[in-house]
CSV table of C-alpha atoms in Angstrom, one decimal:
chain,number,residue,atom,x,y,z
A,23,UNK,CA,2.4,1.3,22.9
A,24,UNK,CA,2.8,-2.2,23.9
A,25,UNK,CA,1.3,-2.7,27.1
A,26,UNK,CA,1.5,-6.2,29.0
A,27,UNK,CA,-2.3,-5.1,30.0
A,28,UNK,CA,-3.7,-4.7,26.5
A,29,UNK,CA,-6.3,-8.0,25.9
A,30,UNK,CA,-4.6,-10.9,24.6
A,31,UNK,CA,-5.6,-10.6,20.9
A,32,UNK,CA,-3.9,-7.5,20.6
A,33,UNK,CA,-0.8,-7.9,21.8
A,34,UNK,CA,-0.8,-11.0,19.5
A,35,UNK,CA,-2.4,-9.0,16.6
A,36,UNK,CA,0.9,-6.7,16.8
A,37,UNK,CA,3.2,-8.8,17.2
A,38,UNK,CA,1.8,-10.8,14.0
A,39,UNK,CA,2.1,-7.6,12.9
A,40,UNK,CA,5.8,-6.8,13.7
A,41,UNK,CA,6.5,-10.3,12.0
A,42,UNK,CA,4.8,-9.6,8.6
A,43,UNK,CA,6.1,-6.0,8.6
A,44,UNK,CA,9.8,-7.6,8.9
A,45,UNK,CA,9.2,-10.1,5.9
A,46,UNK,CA,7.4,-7.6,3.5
A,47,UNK,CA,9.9,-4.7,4.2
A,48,UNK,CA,13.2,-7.1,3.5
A,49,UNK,CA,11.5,-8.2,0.7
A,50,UNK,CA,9.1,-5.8,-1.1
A,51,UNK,CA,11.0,-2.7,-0.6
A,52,UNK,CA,14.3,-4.7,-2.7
A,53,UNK,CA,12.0,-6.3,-5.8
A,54,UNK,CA,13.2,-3.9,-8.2
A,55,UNK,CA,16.8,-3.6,-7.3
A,56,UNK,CA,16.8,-7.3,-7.7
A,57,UNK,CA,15.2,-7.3,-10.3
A,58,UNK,CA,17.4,-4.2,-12.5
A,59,UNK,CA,20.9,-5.5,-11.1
A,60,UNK,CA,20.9,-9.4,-11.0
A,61,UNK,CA,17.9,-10.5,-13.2
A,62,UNK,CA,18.5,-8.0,-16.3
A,63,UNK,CA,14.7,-6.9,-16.2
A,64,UNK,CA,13.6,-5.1,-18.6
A,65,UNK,CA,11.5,-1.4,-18.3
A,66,UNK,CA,8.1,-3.3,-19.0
A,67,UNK,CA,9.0,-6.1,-16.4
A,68,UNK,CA,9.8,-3.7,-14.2
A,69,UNK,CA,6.3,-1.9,-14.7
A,70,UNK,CA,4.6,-5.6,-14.4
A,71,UNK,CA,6.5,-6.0,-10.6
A,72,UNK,CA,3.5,-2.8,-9.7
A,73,UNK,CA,0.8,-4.2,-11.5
A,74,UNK,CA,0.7,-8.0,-10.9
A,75,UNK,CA,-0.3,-7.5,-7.4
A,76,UNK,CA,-3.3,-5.9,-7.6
A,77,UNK,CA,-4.6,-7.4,-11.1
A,78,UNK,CA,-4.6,-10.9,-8.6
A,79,UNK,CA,-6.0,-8.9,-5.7
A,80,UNK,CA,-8.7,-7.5,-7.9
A,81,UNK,CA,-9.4,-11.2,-9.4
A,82,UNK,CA,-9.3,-12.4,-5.8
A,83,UNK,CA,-11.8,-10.4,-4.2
A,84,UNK,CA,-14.7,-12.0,-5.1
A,85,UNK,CA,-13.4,-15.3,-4.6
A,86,UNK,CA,-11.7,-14.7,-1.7
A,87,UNK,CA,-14.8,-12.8,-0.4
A,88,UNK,CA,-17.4,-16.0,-1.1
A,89,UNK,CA,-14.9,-18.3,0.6
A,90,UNK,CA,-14.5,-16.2,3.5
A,91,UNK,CA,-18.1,-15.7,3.8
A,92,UNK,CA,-19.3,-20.4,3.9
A,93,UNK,CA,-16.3,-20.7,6.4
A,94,UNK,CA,-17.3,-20.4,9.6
A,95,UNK,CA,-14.1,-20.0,11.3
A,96,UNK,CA,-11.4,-17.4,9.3
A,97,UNK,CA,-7.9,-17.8,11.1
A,98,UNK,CA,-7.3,-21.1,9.6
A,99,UNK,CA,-7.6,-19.9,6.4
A,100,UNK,CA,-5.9,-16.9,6.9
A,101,UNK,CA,-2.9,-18.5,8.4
A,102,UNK,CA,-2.4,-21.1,5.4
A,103,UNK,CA,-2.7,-18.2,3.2
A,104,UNK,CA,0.2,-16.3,4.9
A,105,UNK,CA,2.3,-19.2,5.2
A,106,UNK,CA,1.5,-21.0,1.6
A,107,UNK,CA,2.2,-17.1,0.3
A,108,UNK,CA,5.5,-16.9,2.3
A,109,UNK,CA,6.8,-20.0,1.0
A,110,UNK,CA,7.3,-18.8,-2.5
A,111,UNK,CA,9.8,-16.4,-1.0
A,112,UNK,CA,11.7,-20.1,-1.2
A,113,UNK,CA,11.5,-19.8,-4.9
A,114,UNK,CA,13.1,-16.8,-5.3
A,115,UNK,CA,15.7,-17.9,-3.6
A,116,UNK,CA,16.4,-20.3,-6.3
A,117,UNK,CA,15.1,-18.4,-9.7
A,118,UNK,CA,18.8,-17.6,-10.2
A,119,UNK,CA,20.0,-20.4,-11.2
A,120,UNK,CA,17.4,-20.6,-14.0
A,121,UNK,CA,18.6,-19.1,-17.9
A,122,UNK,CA,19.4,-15.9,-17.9
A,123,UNK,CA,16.7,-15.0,-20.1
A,124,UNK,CA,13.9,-16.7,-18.1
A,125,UNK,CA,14.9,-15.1,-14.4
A,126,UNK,CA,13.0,-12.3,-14.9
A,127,UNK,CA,9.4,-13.7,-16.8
A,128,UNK,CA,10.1,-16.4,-13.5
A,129,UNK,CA,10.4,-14.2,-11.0
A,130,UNK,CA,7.2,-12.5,-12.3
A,131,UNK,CA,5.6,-15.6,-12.3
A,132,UNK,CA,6.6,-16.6,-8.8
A,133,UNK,CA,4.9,-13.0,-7.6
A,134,UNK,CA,2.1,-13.4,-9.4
A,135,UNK,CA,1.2,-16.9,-7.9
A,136,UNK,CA,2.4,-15.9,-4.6
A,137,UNK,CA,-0.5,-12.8,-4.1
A,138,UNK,CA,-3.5,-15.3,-4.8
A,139,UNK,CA,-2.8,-16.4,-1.3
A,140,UNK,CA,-1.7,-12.9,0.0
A,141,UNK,CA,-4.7,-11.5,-1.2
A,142,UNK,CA,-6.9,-14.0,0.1
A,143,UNK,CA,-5.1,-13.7,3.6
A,144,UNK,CA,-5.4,-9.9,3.2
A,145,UNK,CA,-9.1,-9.7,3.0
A,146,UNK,CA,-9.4,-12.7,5.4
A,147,UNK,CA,-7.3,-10.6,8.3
A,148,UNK,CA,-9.5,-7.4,8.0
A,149,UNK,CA,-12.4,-9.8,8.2
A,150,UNK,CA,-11.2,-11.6,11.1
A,151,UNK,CA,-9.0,-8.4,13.0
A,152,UNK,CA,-12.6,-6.8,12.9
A,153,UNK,CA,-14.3,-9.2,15.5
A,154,UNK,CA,-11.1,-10.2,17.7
A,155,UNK,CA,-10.9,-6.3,18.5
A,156,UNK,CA,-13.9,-4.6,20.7
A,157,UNK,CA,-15.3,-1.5,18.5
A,158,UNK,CA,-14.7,0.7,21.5
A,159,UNK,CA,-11.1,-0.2,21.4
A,160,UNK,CA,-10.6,-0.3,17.6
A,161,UNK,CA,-9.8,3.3,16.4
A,162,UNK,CA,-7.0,3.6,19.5
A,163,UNK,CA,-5.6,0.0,18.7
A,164,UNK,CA,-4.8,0.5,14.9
A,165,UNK,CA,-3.2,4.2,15.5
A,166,UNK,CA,-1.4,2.9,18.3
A,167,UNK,CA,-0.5,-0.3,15.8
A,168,UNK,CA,0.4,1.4,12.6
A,169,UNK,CA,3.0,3.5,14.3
A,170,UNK,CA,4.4,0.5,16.1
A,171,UNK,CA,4.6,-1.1,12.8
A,172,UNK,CA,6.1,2.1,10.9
A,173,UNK,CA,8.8,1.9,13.8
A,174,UNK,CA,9.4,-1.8,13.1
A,175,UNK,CA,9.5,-1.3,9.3
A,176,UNK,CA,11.9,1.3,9.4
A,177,UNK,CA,14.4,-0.1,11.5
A,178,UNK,CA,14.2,-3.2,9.6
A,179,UNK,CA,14.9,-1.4,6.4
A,180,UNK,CA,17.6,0.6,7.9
A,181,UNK,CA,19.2,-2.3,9.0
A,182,UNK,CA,19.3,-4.1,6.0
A,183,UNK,CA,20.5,-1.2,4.3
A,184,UNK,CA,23.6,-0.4,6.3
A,185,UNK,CA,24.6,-4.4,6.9
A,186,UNK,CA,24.3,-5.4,3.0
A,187,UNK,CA,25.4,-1.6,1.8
A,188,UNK,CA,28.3,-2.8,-0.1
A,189,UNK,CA,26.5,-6.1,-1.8
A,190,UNK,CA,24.0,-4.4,-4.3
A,191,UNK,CA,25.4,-6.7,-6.9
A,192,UNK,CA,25.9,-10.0,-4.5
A,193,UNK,CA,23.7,-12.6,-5.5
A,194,UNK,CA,23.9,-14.5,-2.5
A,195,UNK,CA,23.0,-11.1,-0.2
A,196,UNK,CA,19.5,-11.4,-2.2
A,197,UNK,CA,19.1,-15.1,-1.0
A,198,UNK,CA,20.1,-14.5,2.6
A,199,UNK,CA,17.4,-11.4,2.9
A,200,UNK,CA,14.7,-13.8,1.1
A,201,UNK,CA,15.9,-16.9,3.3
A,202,UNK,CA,15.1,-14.5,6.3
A,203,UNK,CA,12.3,-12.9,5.2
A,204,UNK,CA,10.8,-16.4,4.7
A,205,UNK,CA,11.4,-17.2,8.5
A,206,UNK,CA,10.0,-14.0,9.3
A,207,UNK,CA,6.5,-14.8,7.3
A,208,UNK,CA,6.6,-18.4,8.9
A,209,UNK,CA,6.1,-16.8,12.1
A,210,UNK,CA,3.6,-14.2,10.9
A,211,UNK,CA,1.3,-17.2,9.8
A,212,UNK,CA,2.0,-19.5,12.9
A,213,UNK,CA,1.1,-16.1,15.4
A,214,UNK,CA,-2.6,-15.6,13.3
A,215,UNK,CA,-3.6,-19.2,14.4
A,216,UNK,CA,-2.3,-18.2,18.4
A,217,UNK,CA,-5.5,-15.5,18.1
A,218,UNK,CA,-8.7,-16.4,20.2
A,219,UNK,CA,-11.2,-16.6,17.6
A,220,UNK,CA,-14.5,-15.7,19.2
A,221,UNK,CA,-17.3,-18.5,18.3
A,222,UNK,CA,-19.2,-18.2,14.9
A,223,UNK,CA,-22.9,-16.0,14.3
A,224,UNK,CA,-25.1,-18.1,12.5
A,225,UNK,CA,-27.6,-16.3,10.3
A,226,UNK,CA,-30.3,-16.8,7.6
A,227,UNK,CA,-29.5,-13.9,6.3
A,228,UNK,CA,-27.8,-14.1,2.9
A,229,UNK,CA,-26.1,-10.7,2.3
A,230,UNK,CA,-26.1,-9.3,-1.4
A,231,UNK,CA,-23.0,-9.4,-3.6
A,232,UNK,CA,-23.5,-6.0,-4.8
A,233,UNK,CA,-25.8,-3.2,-4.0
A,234,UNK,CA,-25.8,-0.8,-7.2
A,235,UNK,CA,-28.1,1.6,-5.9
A,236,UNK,CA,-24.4,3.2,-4.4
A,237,UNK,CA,-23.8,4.8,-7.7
A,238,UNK,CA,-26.6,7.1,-7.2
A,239,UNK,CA,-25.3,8.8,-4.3
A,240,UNK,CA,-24.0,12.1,-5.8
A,241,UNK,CA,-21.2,12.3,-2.8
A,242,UNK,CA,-20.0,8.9,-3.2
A,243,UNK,CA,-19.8,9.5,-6.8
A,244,UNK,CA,-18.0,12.5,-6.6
A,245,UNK,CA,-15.6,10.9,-4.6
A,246,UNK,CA,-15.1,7.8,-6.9
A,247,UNK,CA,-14.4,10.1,-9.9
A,248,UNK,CA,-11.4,12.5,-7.9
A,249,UNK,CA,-10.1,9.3,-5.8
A,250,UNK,CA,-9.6,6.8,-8.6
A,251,UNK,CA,-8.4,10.1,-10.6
A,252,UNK,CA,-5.7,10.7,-8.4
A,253,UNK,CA,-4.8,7.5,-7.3
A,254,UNK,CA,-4.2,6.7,-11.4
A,255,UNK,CA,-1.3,9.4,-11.0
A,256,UNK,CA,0.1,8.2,-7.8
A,257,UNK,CA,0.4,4.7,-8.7
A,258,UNK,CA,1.6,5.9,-12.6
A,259,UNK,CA,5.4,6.8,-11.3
A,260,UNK,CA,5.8,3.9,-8.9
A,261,UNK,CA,7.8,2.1,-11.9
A,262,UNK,CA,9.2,5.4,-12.9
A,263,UNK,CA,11.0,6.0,-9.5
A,264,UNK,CA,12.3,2.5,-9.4
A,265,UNK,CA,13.9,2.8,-13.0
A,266,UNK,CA,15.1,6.2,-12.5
A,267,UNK,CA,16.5,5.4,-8.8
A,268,UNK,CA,18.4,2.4,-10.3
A,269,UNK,CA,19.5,2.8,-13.7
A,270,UNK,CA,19.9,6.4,-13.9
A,271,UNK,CA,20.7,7.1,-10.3
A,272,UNK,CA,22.5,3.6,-9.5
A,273,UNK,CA,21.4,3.6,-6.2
A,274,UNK,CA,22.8,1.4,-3.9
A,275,UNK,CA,20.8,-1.4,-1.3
A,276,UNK,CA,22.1,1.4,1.3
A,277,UNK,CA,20.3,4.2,-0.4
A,278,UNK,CA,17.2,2.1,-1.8
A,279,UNK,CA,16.4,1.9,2.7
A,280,UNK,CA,17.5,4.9,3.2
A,281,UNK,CA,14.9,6.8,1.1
A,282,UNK,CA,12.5,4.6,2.2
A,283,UNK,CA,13.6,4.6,6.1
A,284,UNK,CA,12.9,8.4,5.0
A,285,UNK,CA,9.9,8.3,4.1
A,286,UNK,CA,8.6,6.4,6.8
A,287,UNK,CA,10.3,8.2,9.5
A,288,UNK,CA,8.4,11.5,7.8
A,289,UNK,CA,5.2,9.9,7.7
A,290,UNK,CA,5.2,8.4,11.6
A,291,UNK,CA,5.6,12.1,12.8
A,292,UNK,CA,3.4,14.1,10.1
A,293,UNK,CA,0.3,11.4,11.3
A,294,UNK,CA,-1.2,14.0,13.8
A,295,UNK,CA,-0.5,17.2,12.0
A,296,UNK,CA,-2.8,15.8,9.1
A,297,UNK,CA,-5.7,15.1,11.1
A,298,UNK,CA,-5.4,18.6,13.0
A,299,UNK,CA,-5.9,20.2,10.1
A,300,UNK,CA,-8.6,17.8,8.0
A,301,UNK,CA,-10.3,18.6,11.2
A,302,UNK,CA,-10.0,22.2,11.2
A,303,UNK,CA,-10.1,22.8,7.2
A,304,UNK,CA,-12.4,19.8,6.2
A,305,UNK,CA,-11.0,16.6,4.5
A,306,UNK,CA,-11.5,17.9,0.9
A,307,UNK,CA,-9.8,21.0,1.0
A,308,UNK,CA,-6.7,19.7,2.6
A,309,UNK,CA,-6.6,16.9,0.1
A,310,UNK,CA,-6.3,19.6,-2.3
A,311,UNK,CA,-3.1,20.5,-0.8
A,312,UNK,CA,-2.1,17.0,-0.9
A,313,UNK,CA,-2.5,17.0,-4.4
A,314,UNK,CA,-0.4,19.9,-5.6
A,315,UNK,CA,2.6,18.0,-2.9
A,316,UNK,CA,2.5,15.0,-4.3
A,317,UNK,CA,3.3,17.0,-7.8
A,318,UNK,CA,6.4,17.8,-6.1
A,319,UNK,CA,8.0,14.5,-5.8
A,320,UNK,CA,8.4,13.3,-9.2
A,321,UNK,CA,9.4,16.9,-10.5
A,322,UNK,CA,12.1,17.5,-7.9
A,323,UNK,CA,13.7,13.5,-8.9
A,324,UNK,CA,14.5,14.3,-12.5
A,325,UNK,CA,16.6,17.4,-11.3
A,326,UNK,CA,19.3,15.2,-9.5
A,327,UNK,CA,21.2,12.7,-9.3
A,328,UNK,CA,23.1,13.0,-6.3
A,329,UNK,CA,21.8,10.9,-3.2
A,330,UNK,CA,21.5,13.2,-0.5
A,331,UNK,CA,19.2,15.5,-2.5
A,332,UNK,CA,17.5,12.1,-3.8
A,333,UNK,CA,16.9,11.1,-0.2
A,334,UNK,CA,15.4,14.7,0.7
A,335,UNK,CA,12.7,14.5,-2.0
A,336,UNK,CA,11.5,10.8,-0.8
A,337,UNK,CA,12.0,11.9,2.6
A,338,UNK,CA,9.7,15.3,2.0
A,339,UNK,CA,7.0,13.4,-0.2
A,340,UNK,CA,6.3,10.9,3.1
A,341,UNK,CA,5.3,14.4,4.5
A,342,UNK,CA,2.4,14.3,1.9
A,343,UNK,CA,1.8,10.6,1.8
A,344,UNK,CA,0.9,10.3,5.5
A,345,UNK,CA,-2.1,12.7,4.7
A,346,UNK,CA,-2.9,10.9,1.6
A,347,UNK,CA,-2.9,7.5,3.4
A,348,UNK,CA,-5.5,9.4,6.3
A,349,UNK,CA,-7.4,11.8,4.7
A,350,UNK,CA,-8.0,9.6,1.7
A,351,UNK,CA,-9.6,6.7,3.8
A,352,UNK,CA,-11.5,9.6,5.7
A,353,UNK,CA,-13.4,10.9,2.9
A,354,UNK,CA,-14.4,7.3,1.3
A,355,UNK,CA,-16.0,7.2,4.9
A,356,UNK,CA,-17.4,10.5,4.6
A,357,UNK,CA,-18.8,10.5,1.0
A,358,UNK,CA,-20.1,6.6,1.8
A,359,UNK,CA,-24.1,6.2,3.1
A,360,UNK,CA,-23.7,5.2,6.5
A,361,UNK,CA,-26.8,2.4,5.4
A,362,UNK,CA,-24.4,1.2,2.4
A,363,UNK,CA,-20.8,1.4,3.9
A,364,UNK,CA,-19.7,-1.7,3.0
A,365,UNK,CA,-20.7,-2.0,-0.3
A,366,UNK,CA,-19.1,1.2,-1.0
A,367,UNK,CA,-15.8,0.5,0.3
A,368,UNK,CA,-14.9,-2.7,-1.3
A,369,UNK,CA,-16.4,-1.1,-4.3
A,370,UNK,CA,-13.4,1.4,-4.3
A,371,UNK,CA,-11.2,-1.3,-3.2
A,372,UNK,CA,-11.9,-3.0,-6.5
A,373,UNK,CA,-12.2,-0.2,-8.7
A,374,UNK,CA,-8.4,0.9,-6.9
A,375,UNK,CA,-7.0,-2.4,-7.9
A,376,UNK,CA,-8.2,-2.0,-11.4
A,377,UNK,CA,-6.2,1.6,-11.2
A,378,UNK,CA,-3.4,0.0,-9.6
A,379,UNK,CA,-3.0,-2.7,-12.2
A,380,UNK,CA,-3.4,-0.2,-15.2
A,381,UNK,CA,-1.7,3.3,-14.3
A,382,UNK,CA,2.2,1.4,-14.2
A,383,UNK,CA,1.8,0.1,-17.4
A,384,UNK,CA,1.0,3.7,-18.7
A,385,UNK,CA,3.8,5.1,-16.5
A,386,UNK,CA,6.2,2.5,-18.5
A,387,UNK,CA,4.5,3.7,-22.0
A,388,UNK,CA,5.4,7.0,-22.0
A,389,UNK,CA,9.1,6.2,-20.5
A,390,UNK,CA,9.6,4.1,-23.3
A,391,UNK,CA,7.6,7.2,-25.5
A,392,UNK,CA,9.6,10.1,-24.3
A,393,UNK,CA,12.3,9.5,-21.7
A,394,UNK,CA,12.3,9.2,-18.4
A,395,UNK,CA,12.7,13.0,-17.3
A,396,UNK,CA,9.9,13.8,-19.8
A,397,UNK,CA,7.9,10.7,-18.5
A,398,UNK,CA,8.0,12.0,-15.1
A,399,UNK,CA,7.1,15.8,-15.6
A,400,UNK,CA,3.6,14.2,-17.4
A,401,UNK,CA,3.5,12.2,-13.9
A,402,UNK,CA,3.7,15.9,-12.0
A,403,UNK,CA,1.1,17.9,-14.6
A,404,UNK,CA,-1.8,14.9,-14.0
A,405,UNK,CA,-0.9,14.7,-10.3
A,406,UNK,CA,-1.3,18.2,-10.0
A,407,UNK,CA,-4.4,18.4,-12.3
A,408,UNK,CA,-6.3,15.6,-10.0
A,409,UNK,CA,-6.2,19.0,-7.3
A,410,UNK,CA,-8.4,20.6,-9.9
A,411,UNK,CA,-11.0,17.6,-9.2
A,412,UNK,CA,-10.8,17.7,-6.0
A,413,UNK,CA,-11.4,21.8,-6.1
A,414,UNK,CA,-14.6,21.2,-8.4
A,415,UNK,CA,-15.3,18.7,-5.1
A,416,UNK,CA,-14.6,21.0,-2.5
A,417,UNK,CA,-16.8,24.2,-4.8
A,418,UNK,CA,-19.6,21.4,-5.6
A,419,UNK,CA,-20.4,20.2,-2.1
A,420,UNK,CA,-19.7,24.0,-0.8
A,421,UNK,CA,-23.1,24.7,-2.2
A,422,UNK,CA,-25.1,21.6,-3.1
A,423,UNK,CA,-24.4,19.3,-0.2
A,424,UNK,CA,-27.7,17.6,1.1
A,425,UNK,CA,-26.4,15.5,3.9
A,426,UNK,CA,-24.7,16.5,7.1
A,427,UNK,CA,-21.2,15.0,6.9
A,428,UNK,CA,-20.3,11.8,8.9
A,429,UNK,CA,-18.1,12.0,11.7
A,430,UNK,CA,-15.2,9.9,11.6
């Protein structure tokens, strides 16, 4: 965990990490009750809170990428980022007090603007994390991170919860937990510039924007076709659980971090079991199983109401989810030529924003189509068909695969 030995950039690196877990989690996790209960938004608005964010990440990434690439020193640019992206947390505070009938489109707005700096300080962290960490160290530090982190977030979740469990509809409980979720990002960006950036390469070399000979690889293909399948009906009900959890539920702030303090608490233990057994079965066929889980969730949320039974489900699908989240990024390593790595991954990355950005608006469609309960069940029957594609993975490579797999 946090050792006083660990080299200086790490211990910094998490505890940057502890701050901008504390700001996002006090702040991400409440959007949509906001949202529903004080600003009136609508079911479409609501679907538009899941899909701004990567439709700017996606329009970002080359941008962000070319910028990244001419500077030769990256934590001033990723510090600004963070803080110039925290700052608009100040706006919220204060969309309130606009017309009714404008807080919403506003508030949209506000997040919109506010992830062309987060996804500029996204891209520019992994760039600069990459070559502040020794490679030796770097598989052992982000495990040993992420559950630090997961810790972090759920006890910050769970304390907001209980403290503010009897102001769901308390305007001014919104602007305190945005007020201190600003402080909280403030720091974040003030601990990126403490890191001891190590001096700058200088090359000739001008690396290529795109290498296209990556859509040849039949692996890699493979992958891109069952990945972007499935993530299309993950990310399809992330509006539909909001909507149903609030308006049809009426959760509470209390149970809004409690399913989520679920989840997380699920997904910090289930960690190891996942990678036992994508070690012992192979990545493919577990993710099968993933699959047909992941069905489960929104299936099992449309039979209840009641808050205990809600908070199983969400705590039960973060059994499933801390596979996906592994498993997932271990076979885009897998199915990637070692030679052409990079160019695969932020290929995905791109082609997953472009998912992200599009599968809410389709979840919203058929909510406003056929009902929420009925919206949902087509959410189960495509999650559980993307199993089917990764079965016709699993059976192809079975008997046609022509390279040895990549350890990772």
């Amino acid at each position: 965990m946090l050792k006083m030995d660990r080299p200086y950039n790490e211990r910094i690196s998490i505890y940057n990490g502890m701050a901008s877990t504390m700001a996002v989690n006090i702040t991400n996790t409440f959007f949509p009750l906001f949202m529903i209960t004080i600003l009136g938004a609508s079911n479409y608005q609501v679907g538009l809170l899941s899909s701004l964010p990567p439709l700017i990440a996606l329009l970002m990434t080359i941008p962000a990428a070319i910028l990244l690439n001419k500077s030769s020193t990256h934590k001033r640019i990723v510090g600004t980022a963070i803080i110039t992206a925290r700052l608009f947390f100040l706006a919220i505070v204060f969309v309130v007090y606009l017309p009714l009938e404008w807080q919403a489109w506003a508030f949209l707005v506000i997040i919109g603007m506010m992830h062309v700096p987060t996804a500029l300080a996204t891209i520019g962290w992994q760039t600069l994390i990459s070559g502040l960490v020794d490679e030796h160290r770097r598989a052992q530090f982000f495990s040993d991170r992420n559950r630090m982190l997961t810790v972090v977030g759920l006890f910050t979740t769970l304390f907001v919860g209980i403290v503010l469990r009897d102001a769901t509809e308390s305007v001014m409980s919104y602007q305190i937990l945005f007020a201190v979720a600003l402080c909280f990002g403030l720091l974040e960006g003030f601990l990126v510039f403490r890191h001891k950036e190590n001096d700058p390469v200088v090359t000739d070399t001008k690396p290529k924007l795109m290498d296209w000979s990556i859509f040849k690889d039949q692996g890699y293909r493979w992958f891109l076709v069952a990945a972007l399948f499935f993530n299309f009906t993950w990310q399809m009900a992330w509006g539909l659980f909001n909507i149903y959890h609030v308006r049809i539920a009426e959760a509470t702030i209390f149970w809004f971090s409690m399913f989520s303090a679920g989840n997380m608490l699920m997904q910090f233990f289930t960690y190891p079991l996942w990678k036992k057994w994508s070690e012992k079965y192979s990545n493919t066929l577990v993710f099968i199983v993933l699959a047909i889980g992941m069905a489960s969730a929104p299936f099992f949320t449309v039979l209840t109401t009641n808050f205990f039974l809600l908070f199983l489900v969400q705590t039960t699908s973060g059994f499933f989810l801390s596979g996906v989240i592994l498993v997932l990024f271990n076979m885009l390593l897998e199915h990637s030529p070692a030679d052409k790595r990079t160019y695969c991954i932020t290929t995905y990355n791109v082609l997953l924003s472009l998912m992200a950005f599009i599968a809410p608006q389709i979840g919203i469609l058929f909510l406003e189509l056929f009902g929420i309960v009925e919206a949902m069940h087509i959410n189960a029957f495509l999650r559980l068909s993307s199993s089917l594609v990764f079965f016709a993975m699993f059976w192809f490579y079975s008997r046609h695969k022509k390279r040895p797999e990549v350890a990772v």
